[in-house]
Tab-separated table of C-alpha atoms and ligand atoms in Angstrom:
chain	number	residue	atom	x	y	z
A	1	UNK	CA	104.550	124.359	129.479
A	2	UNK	CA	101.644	122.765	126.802
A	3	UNK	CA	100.711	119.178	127.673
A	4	UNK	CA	101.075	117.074	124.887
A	5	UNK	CA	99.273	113.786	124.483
A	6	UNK	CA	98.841	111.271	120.844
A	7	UNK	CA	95.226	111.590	120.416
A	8	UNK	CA	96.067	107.990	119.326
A	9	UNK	CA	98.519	106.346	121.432
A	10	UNK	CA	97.394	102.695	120.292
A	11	UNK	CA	98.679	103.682	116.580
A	12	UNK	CA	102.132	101.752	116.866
A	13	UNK	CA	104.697	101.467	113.781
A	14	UNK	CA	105.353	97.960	115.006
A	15	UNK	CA	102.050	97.070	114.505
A	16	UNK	CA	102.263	98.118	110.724
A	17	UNK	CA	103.857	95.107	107.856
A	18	UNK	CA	106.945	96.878	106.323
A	19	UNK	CA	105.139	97.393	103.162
A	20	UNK	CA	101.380	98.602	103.176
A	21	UNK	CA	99.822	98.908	99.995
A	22	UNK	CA	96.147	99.740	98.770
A	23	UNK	CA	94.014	96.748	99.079
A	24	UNK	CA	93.820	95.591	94.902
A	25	UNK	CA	90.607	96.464	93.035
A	26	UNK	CA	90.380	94.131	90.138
A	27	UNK	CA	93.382	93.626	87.467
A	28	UNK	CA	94.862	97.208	88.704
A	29	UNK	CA	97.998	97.523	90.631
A	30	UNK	CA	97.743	99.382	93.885
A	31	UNK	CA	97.728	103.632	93.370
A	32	UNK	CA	100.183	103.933	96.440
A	33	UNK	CA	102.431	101.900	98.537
A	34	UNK	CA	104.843	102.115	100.994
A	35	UNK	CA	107.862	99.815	100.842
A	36	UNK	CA	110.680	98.918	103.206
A	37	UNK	CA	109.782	99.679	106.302
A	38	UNK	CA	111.351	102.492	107.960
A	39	UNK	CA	114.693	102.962	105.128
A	40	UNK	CA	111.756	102.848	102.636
A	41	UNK	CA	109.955	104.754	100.228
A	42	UNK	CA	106.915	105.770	98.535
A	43	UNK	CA	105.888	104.185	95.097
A	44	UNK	CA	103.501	105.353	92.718
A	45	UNK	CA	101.389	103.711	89.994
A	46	UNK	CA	102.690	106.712	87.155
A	47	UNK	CA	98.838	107.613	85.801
A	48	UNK	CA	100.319	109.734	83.427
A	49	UNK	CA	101.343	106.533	81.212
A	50	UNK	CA	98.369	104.816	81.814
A	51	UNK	CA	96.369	102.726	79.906
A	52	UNK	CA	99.418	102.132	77.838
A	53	UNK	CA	101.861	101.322	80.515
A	54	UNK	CA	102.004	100.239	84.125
A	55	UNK	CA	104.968	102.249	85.712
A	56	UNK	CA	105.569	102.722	89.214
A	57	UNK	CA	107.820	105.986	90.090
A	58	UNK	CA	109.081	105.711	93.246
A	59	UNK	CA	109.475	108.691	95.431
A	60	UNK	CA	112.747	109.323	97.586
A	61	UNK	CA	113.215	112.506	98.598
A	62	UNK	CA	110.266	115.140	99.049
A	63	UNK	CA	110.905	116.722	95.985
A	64	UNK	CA	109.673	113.367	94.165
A	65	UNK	CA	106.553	113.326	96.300
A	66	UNK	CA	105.953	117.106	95.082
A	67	UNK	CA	106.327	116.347	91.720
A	68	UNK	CA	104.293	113.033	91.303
A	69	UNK	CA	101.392	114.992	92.465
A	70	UNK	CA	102.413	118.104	90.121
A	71	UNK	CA	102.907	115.845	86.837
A	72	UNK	CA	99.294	114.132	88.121
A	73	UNK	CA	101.841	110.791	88.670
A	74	UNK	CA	98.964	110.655	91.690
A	75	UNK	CA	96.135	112.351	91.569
A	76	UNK	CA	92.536	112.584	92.639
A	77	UNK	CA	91.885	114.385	95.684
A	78	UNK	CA	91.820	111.345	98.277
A	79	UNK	CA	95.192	109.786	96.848
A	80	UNK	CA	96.504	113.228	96.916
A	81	UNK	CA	95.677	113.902	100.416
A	82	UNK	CA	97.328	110.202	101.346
A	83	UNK	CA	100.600	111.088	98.857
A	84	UNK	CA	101.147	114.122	100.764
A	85	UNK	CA	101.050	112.071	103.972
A	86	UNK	CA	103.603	109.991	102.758
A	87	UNK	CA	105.545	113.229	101.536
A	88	UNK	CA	105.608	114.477	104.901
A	89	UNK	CA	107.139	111.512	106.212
A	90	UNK	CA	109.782	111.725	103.594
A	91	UNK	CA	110.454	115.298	104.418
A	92	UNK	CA	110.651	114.932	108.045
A	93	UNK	CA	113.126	112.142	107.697
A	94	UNK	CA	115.732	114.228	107.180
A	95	UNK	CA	115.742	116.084	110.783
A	96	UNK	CA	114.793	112.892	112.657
A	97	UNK	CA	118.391	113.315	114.631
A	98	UNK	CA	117.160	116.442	115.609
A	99	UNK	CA	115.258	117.143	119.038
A	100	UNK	CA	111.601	117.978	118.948
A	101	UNK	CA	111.493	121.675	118.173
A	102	UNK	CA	114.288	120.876	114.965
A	103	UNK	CA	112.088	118.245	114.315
A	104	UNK	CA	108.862	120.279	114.007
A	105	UNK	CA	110.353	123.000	112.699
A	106	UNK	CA	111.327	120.793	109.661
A	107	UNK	CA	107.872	119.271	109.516
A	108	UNK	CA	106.378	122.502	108.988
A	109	UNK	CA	108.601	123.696	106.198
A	110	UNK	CA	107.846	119.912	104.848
A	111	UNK	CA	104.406	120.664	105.014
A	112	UNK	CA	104.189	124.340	103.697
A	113	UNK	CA	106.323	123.392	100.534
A	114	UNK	CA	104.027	120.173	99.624
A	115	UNK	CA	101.396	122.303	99.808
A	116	UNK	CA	101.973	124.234	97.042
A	117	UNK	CA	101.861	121.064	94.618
A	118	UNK	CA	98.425	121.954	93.422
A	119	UNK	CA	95.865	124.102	95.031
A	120	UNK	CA	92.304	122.811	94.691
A	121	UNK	CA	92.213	119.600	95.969
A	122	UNK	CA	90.971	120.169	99.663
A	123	UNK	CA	92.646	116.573	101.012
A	124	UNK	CA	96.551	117.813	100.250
A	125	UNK	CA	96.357	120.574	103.240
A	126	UNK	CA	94.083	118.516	105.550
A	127	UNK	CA	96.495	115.485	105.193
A	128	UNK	CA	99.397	117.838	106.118
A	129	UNK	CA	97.130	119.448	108.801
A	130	UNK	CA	96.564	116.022	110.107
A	131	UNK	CA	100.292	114.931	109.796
A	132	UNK	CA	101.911	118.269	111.995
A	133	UNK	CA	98.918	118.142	114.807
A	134	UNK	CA	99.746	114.130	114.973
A	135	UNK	CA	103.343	114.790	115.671
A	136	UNK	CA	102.943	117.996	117.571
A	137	UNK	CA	100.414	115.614	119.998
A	138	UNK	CA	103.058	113.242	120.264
A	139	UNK	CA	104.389	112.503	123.616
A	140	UNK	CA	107.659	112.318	122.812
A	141	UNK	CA	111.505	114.558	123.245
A	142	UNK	CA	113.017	113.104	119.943
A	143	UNK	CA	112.462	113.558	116.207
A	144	UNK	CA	113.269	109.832	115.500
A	145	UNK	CA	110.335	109.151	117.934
A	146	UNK	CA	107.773	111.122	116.275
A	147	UNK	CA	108.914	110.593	112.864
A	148	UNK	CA	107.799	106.796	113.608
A	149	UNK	CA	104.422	108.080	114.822
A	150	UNK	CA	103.908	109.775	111.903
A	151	UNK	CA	104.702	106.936	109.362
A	152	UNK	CA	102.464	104.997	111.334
A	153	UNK	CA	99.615	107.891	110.820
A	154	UNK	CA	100.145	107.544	107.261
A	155	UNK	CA	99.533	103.977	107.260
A	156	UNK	CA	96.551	104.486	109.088
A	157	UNK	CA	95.102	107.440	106.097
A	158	UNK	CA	95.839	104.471	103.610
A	159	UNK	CA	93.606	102.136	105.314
A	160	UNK	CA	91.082	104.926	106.380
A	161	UNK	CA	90.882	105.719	102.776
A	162	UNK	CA	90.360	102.819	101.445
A	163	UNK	CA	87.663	102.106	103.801
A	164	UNK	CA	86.127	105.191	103.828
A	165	UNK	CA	85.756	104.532	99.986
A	166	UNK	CA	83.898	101.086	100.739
A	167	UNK	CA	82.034	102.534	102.939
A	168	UNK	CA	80.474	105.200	100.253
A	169	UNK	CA	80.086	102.164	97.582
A	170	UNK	CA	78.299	100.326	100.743
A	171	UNK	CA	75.825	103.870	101.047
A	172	UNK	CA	75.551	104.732	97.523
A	173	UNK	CA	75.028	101.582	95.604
A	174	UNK	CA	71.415	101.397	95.810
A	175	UNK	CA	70.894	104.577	93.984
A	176	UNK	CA	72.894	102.774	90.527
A	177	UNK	CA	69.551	101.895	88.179
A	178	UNK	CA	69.353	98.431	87.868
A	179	UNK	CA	69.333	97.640	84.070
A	180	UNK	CA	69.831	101.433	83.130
A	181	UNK	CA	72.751	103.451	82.891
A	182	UNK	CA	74.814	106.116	85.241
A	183	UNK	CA	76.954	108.670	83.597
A	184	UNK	CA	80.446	110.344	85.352
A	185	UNK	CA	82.729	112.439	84.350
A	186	UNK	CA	86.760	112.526	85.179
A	187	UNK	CA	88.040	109.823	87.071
A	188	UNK	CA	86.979	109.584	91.025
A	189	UNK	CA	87.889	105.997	90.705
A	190	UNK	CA	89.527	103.420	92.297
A	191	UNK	CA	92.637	105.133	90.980
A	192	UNK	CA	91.796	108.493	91.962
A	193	UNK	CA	91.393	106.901	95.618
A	194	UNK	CA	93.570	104.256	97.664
A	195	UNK	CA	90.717	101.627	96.778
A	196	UNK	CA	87.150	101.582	95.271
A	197	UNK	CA	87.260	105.240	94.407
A	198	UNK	CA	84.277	107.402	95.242
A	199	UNK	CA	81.940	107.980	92.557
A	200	UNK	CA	82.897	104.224	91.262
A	201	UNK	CA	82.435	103.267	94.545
A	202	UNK	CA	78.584	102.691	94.436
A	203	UNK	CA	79.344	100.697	90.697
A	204	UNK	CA	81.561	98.343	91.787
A	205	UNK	CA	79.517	97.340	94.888
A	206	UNK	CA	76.358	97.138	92.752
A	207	UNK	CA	78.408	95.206	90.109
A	208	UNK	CA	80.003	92.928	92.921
A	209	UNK	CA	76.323	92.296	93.654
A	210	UNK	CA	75.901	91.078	90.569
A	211	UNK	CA	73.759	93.791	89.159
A	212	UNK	CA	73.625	94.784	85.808
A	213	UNK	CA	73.753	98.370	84.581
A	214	UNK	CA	75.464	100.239	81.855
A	215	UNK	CA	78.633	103.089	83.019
A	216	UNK	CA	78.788	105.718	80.468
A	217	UNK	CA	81.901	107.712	80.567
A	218	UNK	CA	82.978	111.592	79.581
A	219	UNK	CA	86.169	111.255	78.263
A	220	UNK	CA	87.138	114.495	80.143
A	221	UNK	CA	89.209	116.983	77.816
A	222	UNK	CA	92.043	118.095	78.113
A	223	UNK	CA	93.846	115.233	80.051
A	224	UNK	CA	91.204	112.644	79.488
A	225	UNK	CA	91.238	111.490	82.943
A	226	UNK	CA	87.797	109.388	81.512
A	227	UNK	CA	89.130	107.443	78.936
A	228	UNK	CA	92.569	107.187	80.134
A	229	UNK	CA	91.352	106.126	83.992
A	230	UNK	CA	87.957	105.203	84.350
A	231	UNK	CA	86.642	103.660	81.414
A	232	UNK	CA	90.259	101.218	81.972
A	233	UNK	CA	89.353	100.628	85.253
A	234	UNK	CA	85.984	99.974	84.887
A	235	UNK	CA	86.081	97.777	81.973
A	236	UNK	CA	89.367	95.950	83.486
A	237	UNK	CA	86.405	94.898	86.242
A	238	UNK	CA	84.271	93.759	83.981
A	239	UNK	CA	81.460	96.330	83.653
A	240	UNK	CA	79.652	97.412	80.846
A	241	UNK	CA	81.631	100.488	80.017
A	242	UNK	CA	80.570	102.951	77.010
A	243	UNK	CA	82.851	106.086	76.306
A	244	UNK	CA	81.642	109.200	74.768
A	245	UNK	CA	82.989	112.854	74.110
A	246	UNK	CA	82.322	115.356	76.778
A	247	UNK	CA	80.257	117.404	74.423
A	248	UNK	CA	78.182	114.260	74.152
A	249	UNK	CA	76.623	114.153	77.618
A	250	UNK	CA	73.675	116.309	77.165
A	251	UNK	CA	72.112	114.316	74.605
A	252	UNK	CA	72.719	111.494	77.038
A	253	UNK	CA	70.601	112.958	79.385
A	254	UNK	CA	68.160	114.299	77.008
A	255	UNK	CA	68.111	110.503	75.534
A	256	UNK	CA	66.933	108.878	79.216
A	257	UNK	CA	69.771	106.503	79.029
A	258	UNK	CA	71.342	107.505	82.060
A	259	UNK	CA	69.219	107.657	84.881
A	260	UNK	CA	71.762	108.914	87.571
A	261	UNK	CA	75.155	110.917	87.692
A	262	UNK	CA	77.567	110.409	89.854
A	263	UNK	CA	80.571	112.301	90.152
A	264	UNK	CA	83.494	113.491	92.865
A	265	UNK	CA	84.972	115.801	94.487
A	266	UNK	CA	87.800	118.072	94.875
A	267	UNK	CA	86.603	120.400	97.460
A	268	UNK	CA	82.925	120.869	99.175
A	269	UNK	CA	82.697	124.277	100.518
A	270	UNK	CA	80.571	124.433	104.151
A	271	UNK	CA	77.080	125.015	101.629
A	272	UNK	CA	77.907	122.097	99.609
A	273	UNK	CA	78.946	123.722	96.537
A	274	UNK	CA	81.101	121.115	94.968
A	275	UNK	CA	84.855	122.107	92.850
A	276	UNK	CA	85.548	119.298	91.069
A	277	UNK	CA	87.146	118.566	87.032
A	278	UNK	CA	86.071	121.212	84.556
A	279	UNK	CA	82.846	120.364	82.674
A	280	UNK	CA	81.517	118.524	85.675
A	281	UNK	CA	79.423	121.990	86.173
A	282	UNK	CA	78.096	121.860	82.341
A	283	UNK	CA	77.192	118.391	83.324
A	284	UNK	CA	75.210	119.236	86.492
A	285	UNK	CA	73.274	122.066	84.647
A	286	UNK	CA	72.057	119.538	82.054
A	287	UNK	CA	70.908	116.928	84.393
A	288	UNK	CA	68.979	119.363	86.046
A	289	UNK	CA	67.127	120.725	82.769
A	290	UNK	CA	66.426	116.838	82.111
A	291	UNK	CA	65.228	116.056	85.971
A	292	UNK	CA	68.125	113.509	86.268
A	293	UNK	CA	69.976	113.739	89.881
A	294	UNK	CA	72.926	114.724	89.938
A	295	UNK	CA	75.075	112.799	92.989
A	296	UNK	CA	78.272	113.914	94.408
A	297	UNK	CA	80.668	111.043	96.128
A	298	UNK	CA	83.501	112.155	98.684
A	299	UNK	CA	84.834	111.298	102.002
A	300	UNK	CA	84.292	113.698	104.532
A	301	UNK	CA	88.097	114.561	104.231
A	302	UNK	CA	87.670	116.438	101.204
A	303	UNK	CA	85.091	119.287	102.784
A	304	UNK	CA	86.272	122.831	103.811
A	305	UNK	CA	83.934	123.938	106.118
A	306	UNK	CA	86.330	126.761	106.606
A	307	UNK	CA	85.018	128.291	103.284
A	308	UNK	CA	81.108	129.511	103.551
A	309	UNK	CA	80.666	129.211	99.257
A	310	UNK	CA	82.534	127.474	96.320
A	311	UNK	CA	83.274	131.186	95.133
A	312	UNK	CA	86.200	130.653	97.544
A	313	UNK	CA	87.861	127.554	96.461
A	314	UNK	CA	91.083	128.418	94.922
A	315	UNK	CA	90.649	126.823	91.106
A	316	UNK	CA	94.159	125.290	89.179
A	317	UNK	CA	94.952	127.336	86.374
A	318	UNK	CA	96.864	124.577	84.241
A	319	UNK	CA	99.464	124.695	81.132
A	320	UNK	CA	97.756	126.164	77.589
A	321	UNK	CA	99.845	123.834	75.968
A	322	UNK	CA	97.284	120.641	77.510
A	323	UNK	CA	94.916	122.824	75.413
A	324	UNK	CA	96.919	123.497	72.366
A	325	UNK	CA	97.265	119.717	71.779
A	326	UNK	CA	98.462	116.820	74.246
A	327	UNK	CA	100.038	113.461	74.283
A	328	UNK	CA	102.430	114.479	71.574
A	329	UNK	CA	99.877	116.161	68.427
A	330	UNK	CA	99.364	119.568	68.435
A	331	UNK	CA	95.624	120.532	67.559
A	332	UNK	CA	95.733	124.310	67.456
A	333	UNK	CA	98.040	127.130	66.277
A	334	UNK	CA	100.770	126.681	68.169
A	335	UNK	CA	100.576	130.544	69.854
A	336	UNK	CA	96.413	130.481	70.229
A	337	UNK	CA	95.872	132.160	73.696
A	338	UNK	CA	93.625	129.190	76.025
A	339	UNK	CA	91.824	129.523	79.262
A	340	UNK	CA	92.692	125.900	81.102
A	341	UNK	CA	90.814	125.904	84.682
A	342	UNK	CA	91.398	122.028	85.435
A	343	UNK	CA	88.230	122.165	87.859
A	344	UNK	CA	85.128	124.186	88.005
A	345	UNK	CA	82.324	124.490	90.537
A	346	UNK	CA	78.624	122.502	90.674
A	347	UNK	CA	76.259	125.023	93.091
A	348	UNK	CA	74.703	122.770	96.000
A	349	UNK	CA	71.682	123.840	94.570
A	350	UNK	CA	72.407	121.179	91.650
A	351	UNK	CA	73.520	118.534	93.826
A	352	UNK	CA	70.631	115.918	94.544
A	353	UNK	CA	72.539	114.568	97.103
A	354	UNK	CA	76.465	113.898	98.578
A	355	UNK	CA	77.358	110.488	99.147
A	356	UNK	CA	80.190	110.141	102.237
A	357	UNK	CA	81.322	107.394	104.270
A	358	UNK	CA	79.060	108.370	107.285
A	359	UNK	CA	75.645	108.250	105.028
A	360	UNK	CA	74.321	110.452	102.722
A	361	UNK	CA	73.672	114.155	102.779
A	362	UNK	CA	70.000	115.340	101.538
A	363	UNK	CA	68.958	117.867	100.785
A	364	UNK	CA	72.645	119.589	100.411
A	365	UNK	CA	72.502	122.506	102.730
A	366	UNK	CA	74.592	124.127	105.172
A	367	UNK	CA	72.644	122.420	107.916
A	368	UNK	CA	72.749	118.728	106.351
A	369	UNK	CA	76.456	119.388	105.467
A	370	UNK	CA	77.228	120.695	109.159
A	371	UNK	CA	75.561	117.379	110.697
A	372	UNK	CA	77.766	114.813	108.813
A	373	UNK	CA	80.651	116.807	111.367
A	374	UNK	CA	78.863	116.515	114.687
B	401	LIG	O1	93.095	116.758	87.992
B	401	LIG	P1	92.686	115.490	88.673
B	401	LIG	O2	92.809	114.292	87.809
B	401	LIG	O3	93.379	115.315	90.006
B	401	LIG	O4	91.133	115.701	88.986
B	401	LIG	C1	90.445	114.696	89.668
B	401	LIG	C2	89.011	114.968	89.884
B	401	LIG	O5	88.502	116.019	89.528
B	401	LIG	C3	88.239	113.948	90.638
B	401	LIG	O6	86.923	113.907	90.197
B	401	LIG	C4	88.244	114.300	92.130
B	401	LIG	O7	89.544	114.533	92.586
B	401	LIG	C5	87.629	113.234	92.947
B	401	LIG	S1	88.665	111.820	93.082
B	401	LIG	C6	87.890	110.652	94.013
């Protein structure tokens, strides 16, 4: 017989409010939230309508979850990771009559089909990871049991997120040139996060500080996760926020107007290569011909140490139709063949330096990435 034990028996439902929601990050509504208790139900802020419209799609069943992260209703690889937490929960509702091996049996089918929802983001399988070894741990003989562990480990990811982002803004703000300018590209924001974000981390510390400093902003073709996400966010805080065209960013660099770049993550393979939104790579390649460092922001939840090189990381192949056109125009002929990879991948070698809640890794190496683990 296998001994089981919670590696975490003092994580108690009870202790939980019925609704726990992302601590709020200036004017923005939180990115996730659970409401109702145990009868309740995931809600998502919709970033698909976003700036235009603050809707919240609330998630049922765990079809809903699968789908909010497919349509990019959540996304950004830390909210992912805590959606899909909340997905399993969902998901294993439905056996909680059932006696533990039902139960489990459920959660793993739960898990399996979640994970196919997208592929690259690194935090989607180790939340689900996270989710089955929590309730296969759990001391107890009945689904209903567990399933009330489990909603309580989700909590607990929403919190750990949020302060695993403030932790990284805590580590990372002194490298944000006082006076000068930082460029990023996508959105690793506070919406791309359960709070603070990760590469926006560092800027809104440094701008809570009072600091002054300019955030220039790739727009991020084709879903313009920059203009649409960050440059609202960060403007909706009240910093200096300047928006260019992708295309525009080495001339940036060339100019000296940004002095730093800070970026996330998707997925850090065990040698620090870094997958993250397409055209972050093109980025990384001109700060390095212009000597300006290039900084990556994640928690430690989004590396794969299971993968020895980035040529591993599985990269989203998305619709040719984002290409063809988007939000309603098309802008090419409407049969044009289009490669989409939505992410690409920065060699460690053009990474100055990863910033994690834990402190930050430098020089990026398989050593220096292997000691943030120990
Ligand atoms: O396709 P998206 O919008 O999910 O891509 C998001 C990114 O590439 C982010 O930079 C990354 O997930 C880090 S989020 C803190």
């Amino acid at each position: 017989m296998t001994t089981i034990s919670d590696p975490n028996p003092t994580v108690r439902l009870e202790d939980f409010p019925a609704d726990v929601a992302a601590p709020a990050v200036g004017q923005l509504p939180p990115t996730i939230a659970w409401r109702g208790g145990e009868r309740g139900l995931l809600e998502l802020l919709d970033q698909t309508l976003l700036p235009g419209k603050s809707a919240i799609r609330s998630c049922r069943t765990k079809e809903d979850v699968w789908q909010g992260i497919r349509d990019l209703a959540v996304r950004g690889a830390p909210a992912i990771g805590v959606a899909a937490a909340y997905g399993v929960v969902i998901g294993a509702r439905a056996a909680i009559e059932q006696a533990r091996e039902g139960f489990l049996k459920n959660l793993d089918d739960v898990g399996n089909y979640l994970r196919t929802s997208r592929p690259t983001a690194v935090n989607l399988g180790w939340a689900v990871d996270r989710m089955t070894r929590v309730a296969r741990d759990a001391a107890s003989p009945d689904g209903a049991s567990i399933w009330r562990r489990l909603l309580a480990e989700a909590h607990v990811m929403l919190r750990e997120d949020a302060a695993a982002c403030r932790k990284i803004g805590e580590h990372g703000a002194a490298i944000i040139p006082d006076g000068g300018g930082v460029l990023t590209h996508c959105n690793a924001g506070a919406l791309a996060t359960v709070a603070y974000g990760t590469a926006t981390a560092p800027m809104y510390v440094a701008h809570e500080q009072g600091r002054k400093f300019r955030v220039f902003v790739d727009e991020t073709r084709p879903l313009l996760q920059g203009s649409r996400l960050t440059a609202f966010e960060l403007a909706a805080a009240g910093m200096d926020v300047v928006l260019q065209c992708d295309s525009a960013a080495a001339s940036l660099l060339r100019s000296g107007a940004a002095q730093a770049v800070i970026v996330g993550a998707d997925r850090i393979a065990a040698n620090g290569d870094v997958a993250n939104k397409i055209g972050t790579y093109s980025v990384a390649l001109a700060a390095h011909r212009h000597s300006v460092p290039f900084y990556v922001a994640a928690p430690r939840s989004t590396f794969d140490l299971t993968l020895p090189s980035g040529d591993a990381i599985p990269i989203e192949e998305r619709a040719a139709d984002e290409v063809r056109g988007g939000f309603g125009a098309l802008t090419a002929p409407a049969q044009i063949a289009c490669r989409n990879p939505a992410f690409d991948v920065t060699p460690a070698e053009l990474v100055t330096a990863i910033i994690t809640e834990v402190g930050i890794v430098k020089p990026v190496s398989r050593e220096s990435v292997a000691r943030i683990f120990d």
